[in-house]
Coordinates of C-alpha atoms in Angstrom, one line a residue:
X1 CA 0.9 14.4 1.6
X2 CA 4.5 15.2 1.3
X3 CA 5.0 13.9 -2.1
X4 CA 1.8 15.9 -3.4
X5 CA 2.1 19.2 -5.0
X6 CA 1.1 22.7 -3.9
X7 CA -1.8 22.9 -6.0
X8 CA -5.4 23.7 -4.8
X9 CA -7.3 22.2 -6.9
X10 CA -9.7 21.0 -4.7
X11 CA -10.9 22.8 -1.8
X12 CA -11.1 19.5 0.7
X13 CA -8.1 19.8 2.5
X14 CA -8.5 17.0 5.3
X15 CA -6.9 17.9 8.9
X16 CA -4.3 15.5 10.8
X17 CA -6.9 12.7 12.2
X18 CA -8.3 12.5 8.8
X19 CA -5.4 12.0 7.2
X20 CA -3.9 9.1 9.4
X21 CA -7.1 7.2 9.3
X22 CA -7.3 7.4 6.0
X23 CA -3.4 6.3 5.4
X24 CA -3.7 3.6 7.8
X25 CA -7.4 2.6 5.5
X26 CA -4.9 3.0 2.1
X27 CA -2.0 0.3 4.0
X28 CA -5.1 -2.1 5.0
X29 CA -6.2 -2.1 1.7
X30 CA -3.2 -2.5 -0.5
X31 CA -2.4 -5.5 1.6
X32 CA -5.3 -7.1 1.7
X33 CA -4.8 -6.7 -2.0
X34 CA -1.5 -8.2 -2.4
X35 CA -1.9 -10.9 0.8
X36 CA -5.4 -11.8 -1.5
X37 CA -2.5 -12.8 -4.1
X38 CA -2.0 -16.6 -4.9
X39 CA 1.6 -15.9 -5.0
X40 CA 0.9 -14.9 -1.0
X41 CA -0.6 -18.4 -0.3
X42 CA 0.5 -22.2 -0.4
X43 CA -0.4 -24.9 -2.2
X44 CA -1.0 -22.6 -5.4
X45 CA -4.4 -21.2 -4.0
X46 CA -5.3 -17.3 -2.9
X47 CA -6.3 -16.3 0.6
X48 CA -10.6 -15.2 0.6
X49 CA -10.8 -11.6 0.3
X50 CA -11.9 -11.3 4.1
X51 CA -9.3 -13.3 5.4
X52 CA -7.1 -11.1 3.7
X53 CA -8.6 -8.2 4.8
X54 CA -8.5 -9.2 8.2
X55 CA -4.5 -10.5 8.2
X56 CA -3.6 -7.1 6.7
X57 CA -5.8 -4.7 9.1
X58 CA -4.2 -7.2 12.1
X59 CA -0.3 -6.3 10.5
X60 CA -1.3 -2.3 10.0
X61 CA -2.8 -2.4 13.0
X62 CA 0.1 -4.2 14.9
X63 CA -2.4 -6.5 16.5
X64 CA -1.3 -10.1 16.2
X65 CA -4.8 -11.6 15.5
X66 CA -4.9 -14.5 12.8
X67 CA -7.3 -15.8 10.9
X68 CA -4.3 -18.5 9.5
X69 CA -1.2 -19.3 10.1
X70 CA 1.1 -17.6 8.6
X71 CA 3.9 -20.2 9.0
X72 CA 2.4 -22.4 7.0
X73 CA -0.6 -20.9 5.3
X74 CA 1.9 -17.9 3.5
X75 CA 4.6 -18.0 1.4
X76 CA 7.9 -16.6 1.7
X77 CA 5.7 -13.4 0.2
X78 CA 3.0 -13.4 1.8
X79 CA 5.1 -13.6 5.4
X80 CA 7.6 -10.5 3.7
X81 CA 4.2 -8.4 3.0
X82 CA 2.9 -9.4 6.0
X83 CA 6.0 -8.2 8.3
X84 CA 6.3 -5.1 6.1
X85 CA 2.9 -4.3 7.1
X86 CA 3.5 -4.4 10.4
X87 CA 6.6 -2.5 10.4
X88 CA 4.8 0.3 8.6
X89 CA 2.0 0.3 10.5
X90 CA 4.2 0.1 14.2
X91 CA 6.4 3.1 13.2
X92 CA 3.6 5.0 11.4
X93 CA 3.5 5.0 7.6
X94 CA 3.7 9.1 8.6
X95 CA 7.1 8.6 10.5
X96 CA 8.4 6.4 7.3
X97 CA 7.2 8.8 4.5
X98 CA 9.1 11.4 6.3
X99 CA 11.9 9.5 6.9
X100 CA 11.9 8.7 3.3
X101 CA 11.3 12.6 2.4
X102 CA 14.3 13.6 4.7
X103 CA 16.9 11.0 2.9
X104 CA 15.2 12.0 -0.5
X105 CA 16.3 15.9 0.8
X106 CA 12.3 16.7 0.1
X107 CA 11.3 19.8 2.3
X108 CA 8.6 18.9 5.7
X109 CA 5.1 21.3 5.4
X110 CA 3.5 22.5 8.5
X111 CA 1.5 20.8 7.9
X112 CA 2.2 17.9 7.4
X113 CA 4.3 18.5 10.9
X114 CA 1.1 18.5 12.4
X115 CA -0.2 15.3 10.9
X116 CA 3.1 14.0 12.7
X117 CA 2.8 15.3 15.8
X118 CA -1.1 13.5 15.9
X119 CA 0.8 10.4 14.4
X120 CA 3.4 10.0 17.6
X121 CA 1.6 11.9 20.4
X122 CA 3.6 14.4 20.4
X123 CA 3.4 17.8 22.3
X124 CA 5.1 20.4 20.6
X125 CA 6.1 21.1 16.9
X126 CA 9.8 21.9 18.0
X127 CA 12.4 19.3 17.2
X128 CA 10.0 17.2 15.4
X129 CA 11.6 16.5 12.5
X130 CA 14.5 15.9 14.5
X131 CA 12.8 13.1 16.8
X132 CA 11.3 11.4 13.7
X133 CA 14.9 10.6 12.0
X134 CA 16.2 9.7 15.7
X135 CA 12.8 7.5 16.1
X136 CA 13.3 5.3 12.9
X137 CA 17.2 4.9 13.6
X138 CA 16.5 4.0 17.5
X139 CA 13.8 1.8 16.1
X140 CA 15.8 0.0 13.2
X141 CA 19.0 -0.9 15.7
X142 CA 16.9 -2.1 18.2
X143 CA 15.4 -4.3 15.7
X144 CA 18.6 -5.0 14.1
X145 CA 19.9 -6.0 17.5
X146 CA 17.4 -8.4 18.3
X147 CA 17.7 -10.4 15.3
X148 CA 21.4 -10.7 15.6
X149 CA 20.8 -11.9 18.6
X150 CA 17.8 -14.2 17.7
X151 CA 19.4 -15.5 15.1
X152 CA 22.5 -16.7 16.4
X153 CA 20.4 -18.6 18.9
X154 CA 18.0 -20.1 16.5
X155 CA 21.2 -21.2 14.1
X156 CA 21.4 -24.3 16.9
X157 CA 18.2 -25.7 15.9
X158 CA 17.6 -24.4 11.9
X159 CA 20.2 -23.9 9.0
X160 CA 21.5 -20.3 8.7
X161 CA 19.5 -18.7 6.2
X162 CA 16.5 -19.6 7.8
X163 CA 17.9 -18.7 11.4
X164 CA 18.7 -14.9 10.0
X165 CA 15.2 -14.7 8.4
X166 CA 13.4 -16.3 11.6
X167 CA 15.4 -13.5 13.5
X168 CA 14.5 -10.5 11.7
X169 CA 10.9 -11.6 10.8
X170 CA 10.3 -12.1 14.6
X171 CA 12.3 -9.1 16.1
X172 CA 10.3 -6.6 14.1
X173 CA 7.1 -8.2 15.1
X174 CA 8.0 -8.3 18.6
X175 CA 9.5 -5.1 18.7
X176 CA 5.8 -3.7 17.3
X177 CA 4.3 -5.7 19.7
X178 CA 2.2 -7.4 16.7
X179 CA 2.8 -11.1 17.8
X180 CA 3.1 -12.6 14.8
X181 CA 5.5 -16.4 14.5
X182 CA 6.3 -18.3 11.8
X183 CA 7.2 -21.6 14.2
X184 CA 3.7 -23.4 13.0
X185 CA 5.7 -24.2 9.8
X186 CA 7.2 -27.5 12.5
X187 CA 4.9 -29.9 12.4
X188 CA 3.8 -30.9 16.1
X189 CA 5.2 -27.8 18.0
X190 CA 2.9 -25.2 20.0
X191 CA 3.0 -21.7 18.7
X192 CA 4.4 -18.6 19.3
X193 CA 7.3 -19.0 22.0
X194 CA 5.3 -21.7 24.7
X195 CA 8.7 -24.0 23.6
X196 CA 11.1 -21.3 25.2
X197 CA 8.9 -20.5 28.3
X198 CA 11.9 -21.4 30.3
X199 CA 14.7 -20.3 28.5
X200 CA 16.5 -17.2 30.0
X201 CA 18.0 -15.9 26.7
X202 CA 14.7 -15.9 24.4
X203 CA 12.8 -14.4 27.2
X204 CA 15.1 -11.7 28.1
X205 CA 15.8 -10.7 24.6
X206 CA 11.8 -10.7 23.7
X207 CA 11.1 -8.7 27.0
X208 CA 13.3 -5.9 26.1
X209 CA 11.7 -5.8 22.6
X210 CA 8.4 -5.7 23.6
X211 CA 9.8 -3.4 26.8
X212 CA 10.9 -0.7 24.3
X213 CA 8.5 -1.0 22.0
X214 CA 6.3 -0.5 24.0
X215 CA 6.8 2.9 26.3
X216 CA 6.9 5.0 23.4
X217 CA 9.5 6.4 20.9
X218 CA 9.3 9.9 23.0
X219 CA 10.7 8.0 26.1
X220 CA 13.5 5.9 24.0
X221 CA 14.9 9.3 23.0
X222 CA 15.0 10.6 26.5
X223 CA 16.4 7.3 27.7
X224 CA 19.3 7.6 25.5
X225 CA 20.1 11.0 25.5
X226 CA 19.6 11.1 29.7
X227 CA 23.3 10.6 30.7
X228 CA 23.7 14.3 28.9
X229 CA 20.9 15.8 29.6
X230 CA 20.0 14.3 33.3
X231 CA 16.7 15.2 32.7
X232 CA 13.2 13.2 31.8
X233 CA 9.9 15.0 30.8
X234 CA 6.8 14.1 33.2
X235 CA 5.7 11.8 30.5
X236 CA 8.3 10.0 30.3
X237 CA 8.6 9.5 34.0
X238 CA 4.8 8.5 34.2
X239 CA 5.3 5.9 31.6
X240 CA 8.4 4.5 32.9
X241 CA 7.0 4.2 36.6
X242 CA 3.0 2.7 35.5
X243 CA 4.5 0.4 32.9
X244 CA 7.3 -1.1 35.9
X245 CA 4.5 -1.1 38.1
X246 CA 2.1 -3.0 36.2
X247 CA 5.0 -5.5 35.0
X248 CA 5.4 -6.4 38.5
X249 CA 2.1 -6.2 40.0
X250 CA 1.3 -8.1 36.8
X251 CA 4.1 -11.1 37.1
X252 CA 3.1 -11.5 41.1
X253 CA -0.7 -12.1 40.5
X254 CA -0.1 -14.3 37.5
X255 CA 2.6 -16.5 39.3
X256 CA 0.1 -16.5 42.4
X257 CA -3.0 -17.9 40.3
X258 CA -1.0 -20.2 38.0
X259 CA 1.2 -21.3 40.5
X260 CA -0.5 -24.8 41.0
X261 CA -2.0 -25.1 37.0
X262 CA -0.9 -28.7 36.1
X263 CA -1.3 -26.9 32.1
X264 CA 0.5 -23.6 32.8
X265 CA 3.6 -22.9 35.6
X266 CA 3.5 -26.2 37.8
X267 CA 5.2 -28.3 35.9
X268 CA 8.0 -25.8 35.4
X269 CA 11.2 -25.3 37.3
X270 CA 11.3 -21.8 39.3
X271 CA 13.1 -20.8 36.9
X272 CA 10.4 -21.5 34.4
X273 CA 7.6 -20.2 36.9
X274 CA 8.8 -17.0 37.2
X275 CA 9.8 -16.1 33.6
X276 CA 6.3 -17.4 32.5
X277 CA 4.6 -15.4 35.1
X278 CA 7.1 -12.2 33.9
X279 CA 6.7 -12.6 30.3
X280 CA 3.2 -13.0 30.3
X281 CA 2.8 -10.2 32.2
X282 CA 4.9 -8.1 29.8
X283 CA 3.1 -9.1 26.6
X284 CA -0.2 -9.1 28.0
X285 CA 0.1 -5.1 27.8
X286 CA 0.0 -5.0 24.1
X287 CA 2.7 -7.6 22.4
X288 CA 0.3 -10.9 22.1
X289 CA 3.2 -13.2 21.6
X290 CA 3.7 -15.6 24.8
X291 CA 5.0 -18.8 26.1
X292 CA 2.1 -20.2 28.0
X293 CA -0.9 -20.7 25.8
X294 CA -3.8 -18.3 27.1
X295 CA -6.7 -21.1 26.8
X296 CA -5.2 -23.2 29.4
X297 CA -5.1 -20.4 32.1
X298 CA -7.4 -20.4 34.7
X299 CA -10.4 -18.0 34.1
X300 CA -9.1 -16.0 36.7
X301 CA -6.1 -14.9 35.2
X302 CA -7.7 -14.5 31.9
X303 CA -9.9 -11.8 33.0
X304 CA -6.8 -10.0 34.9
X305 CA -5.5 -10.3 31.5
X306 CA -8.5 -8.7 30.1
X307 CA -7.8 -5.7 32.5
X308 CA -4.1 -6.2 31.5
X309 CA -5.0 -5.9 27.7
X310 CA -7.6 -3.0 28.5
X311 CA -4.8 -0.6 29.8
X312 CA -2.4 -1.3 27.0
X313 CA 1.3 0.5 26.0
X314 CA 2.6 4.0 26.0
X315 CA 1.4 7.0 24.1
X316 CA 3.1 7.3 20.9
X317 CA 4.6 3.5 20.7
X318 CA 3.3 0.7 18.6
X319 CA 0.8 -0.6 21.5
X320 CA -2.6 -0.1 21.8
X321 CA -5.1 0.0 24.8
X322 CA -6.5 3.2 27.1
X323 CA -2.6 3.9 27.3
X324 CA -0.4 3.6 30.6
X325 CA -0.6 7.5 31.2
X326 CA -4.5 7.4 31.0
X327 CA -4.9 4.8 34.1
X328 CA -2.2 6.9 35.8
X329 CA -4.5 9.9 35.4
X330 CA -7.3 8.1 36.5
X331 CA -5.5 6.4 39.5
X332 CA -4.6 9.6 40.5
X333 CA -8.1 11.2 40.1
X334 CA -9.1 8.7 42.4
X335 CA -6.5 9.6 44.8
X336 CA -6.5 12.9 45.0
X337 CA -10.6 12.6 45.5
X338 CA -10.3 10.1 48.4
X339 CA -7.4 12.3 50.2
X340 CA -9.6 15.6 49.8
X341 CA -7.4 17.0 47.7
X342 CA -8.2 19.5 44.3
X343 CA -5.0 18.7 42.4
X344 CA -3.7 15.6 41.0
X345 CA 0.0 15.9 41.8
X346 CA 2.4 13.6 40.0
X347 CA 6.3 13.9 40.4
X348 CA 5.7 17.4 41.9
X349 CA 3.4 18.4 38.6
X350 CA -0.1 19.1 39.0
X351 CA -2.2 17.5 36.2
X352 CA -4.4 20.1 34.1
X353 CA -8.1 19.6 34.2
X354 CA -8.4 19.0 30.7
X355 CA -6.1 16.3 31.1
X356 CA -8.2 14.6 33.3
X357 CA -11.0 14.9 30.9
X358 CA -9.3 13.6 28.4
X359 CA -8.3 10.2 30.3
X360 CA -12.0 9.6 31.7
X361 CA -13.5 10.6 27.9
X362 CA -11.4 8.2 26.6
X363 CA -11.3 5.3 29.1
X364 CA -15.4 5.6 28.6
X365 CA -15.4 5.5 25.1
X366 CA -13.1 2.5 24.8
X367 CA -14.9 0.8 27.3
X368 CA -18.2 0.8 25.4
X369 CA -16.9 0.4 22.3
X370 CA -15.2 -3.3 23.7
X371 CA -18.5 -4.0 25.7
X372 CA -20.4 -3.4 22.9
X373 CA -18.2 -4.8 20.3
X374 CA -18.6 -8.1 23.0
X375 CA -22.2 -7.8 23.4
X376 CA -22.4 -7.6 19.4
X377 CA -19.7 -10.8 19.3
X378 CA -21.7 -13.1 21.8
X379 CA -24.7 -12.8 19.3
X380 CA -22.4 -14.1 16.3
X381 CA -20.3 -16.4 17.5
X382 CA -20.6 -19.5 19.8
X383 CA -18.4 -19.1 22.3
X384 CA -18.7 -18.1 26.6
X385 CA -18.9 -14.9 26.9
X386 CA -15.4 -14.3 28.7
X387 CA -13.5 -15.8 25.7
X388 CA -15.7 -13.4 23.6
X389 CA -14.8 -10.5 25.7
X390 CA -11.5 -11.5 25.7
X391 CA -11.2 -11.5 21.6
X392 CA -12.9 -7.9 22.2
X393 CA -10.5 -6.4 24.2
X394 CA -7.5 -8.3 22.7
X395 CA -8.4 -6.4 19.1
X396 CA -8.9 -3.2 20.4
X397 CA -5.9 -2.8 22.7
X398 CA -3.8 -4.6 19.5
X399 CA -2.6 -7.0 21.8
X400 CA -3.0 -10.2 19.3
X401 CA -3.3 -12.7 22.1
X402 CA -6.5 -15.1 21.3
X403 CA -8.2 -17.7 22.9
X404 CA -8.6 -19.9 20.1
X405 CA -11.9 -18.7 18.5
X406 CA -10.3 -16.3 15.7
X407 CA -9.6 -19.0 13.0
X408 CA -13.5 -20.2 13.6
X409 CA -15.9 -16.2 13.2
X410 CA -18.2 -15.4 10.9
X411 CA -17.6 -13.3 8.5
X412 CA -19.7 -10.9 10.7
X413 CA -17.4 -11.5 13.8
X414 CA -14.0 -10.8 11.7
X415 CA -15.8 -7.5 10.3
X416 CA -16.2 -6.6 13.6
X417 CA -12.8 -7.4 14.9
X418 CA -11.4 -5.4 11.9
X419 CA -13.1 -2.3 13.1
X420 CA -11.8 -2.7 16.9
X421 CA -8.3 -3.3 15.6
X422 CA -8.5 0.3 13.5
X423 CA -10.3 2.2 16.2
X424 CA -7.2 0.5 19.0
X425 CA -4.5 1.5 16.9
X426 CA -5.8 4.8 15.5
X427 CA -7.6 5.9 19.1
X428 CA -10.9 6.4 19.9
X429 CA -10.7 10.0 20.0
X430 CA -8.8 10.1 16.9
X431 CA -11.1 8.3 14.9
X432 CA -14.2 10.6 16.4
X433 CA -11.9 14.1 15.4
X434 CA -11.6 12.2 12.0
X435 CA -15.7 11.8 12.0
X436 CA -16.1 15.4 12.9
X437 CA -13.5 17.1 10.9
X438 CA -13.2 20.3 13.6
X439 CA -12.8 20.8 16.8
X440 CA -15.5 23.0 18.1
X441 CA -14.6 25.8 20.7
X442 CA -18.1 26.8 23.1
X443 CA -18.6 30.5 22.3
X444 CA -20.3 30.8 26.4
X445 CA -20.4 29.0 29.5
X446 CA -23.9 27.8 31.4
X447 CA -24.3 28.5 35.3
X448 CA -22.6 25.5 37.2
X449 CA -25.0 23.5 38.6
X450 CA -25.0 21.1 41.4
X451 CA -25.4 17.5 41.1
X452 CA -25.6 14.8 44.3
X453 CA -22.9 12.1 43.3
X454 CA -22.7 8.6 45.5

């Protein structure tokens, strides 16, 4: 690590994939530790091991998912380690070390610039350094801004102190698109933000957190530097176009289903319809907090939410899921094959065949990991199958948003959700490299073959 000295004392030297999922192991475990902590609890008891195991993977991970609530089931310590956890774990406890190496004037390996260029998804080793620093300053004034901003709306209904600590604690966790909320400590209200499902202000504000949190720290950058440069990579432009897409296409067909749901958008003003169908749409990609309470949609829009969950955030951002650019990939893939054409041409870029590889490797992989995962949960817990699926898919694309059944697994079923947060946040591929240690390059090819597919 950066801190470590040069010596080579042992010959192990583990490569990039290793080393992040065994940093992002080292965070879950120190916090389990100090979460475990009756000083972390109420009432003067401690948190069981496993629940604290489980809140801390669900803070590394930036997932959402609890097992309490932390309003009123932590203390003021507990919610601190807890929020620290998840801001660690969103900007990558690589991108902070660095960050604190660079102010300390400590000197970057290479390579340790190649465990952060795994960490953010980076492509190239140039300017790396340089987008890290820019990535925790963008990072810390957009949350900075949102809690001023939550803050001095929340000072109409709390006292001060507690309106500036509601604001920061809930700006980085919506920012990270972990989902976590303090509001159970009011007796009587609903969680999350289902009070402010029609208020303009709290939903903007909490869209454009989750908004930038979510396409990726690469894309900020270009974003910000664009009125200079007038130029945006192909990534960027990918991201920017799939995620607007999906936000739309994602706010029509929720306000179409839940338009007449006496428990979800008809009672609301249109007003309130449409910013419940558009904020719901927005979290459902990966931040897990929302204002209409997922067990009382229809079953219908919970399984578009599924899909929703499945696909996830950016590359490089605190989101988890397939990734926005991987369904691009594949939508184009599909494309391309039902025009007849060879090349998968995006923005006037043809896509590399390894590329496409990589998407359909990866969108398999995750989707038998969550069907399994589901298959393995509907034997341990009692609960339909779509709610069970829907716990699946919620913890492996780190969304956080829950149907209710969380609170109630086994200590089987939270194992299992542990896992599927790790493998969403760290990637399936990741994790597999990590497994493998090396990257193996076939010395010969076989004679292509032919193979009758439909």
């Amino acid at each position: 690590m950066i801190f470590a000295s040069n010596s080579n004392k042992f010959k192990y030297k583990p490569n990039p994939p290793q080393v992040l999922a065994l940093g992002f192991v080292a965070m879950i475990l120190i916090g389990s530790v100090l979460l475990s902590l009756s000083a972390a609890f109420t009432g003067g008891e401690s948190l069981r091991y496993l629940d604290a195991l489980f809140m801390a993977a669900s803070a590394v991970c930036v997932t959402g998912l609890s097992v309490i609530n932390p309003g009123t089931h932590l203390s003021t310590f507990g919610q601190i380690v807890l929020i620290v956890l998840v801001q660690i774990g969103g900007l990558g406890f690589m991108s902070m070390t660095t960050f604190a190496a660079l102010v300390l004037r400590k000197r970057i390996s290479f390579s340790e610039r190649l465990i952060l260029q795994e960490a953010i998804n980076y492509s190239s080793n140039d300017g790396l350094i340089r987008l890290i620093r820019k990535v925790i300053l963008y990072a810390l004034a957009i949350e900075a801004a949102g809690a001023f901003m939550l803050a001095l709306y929340l000072m109409n209904e709390m006292p001060l102190g507690q309106a500036v600590y509601f604001g920061v604690f809930h700006s980085i966790s919506i920012f990270n698109n972990a989902g976590f909320d303090l509001f159970g400590v009011f007796p009587g209200r609903a969680s999350s933000l289902i009070p402010y499902v029609d208020d303009p202000f709290v939903n903007i504000v909490s869209i454009l957190l989750i908004f930038f949190g979510g396409i990726g720290f690469t894309v900020i950058s270009e974003l910000l530097t664009y009125p200079q440069t007038k130029k945006l990579s192909l990534n960027s432009k990918v991201v920017l176009y799939v995620s607007g897409l999906l936000i739309v296409v994602g706010t029509v067909v929720i306000f179409i289903m839940e338009f007449t749901n006496p428990l979800t958008l008809q009672p609301l003003s249109p007003t309130g319809k449409i910013f419940g169908a558009l904020f719901q749409s927005v979290s459902s990609r990966s931040a897990g907090v929302n204002t209409l309470d997922p067990s009382t949609l229809r079953q219908s829009t919970q399984f578009f939410i599924i899909l929703l969950m499945f696909i996830g955030a950016a590359p490089g951002s605190t989101g988890g899921g397939i990734k926005v650019t991987t369904f691009a990939v594949l939508v184009g893939a599909m494309v391309a094959m039902l025009r007849g054409r060879q090349d998968i041409v995006m923005f006037r870029s043809r896509i590399p065949e390894k590329t496409v590889y990589h998407a359909v490797t990866f969108t398999i992989i995750a989707f038998v990991v969550v069907v399994g995962a589901a298959m393995a949960l509907s034997i341990t817990e009692r609960a339909p199958f779509l709610t069970i699926l829907f716990e699946a898919t919620s913890a492996f694309g780190t969304t956080g948003m829950s149907l209710g059944i969380t609170p109630n697994l086994t200590p089987v079923g939270k194992i299992l959700l542990i896992f599927l947060m790790f493998l969403g946040r760290l990637g399936p591929v990741t994790f597999a490299f990590a497994l493998n240690g090396r990257k193996d390059k076939q010395p010969y090819r076989y004679p292509e073959g032919k193979i009758t597919l439909g």
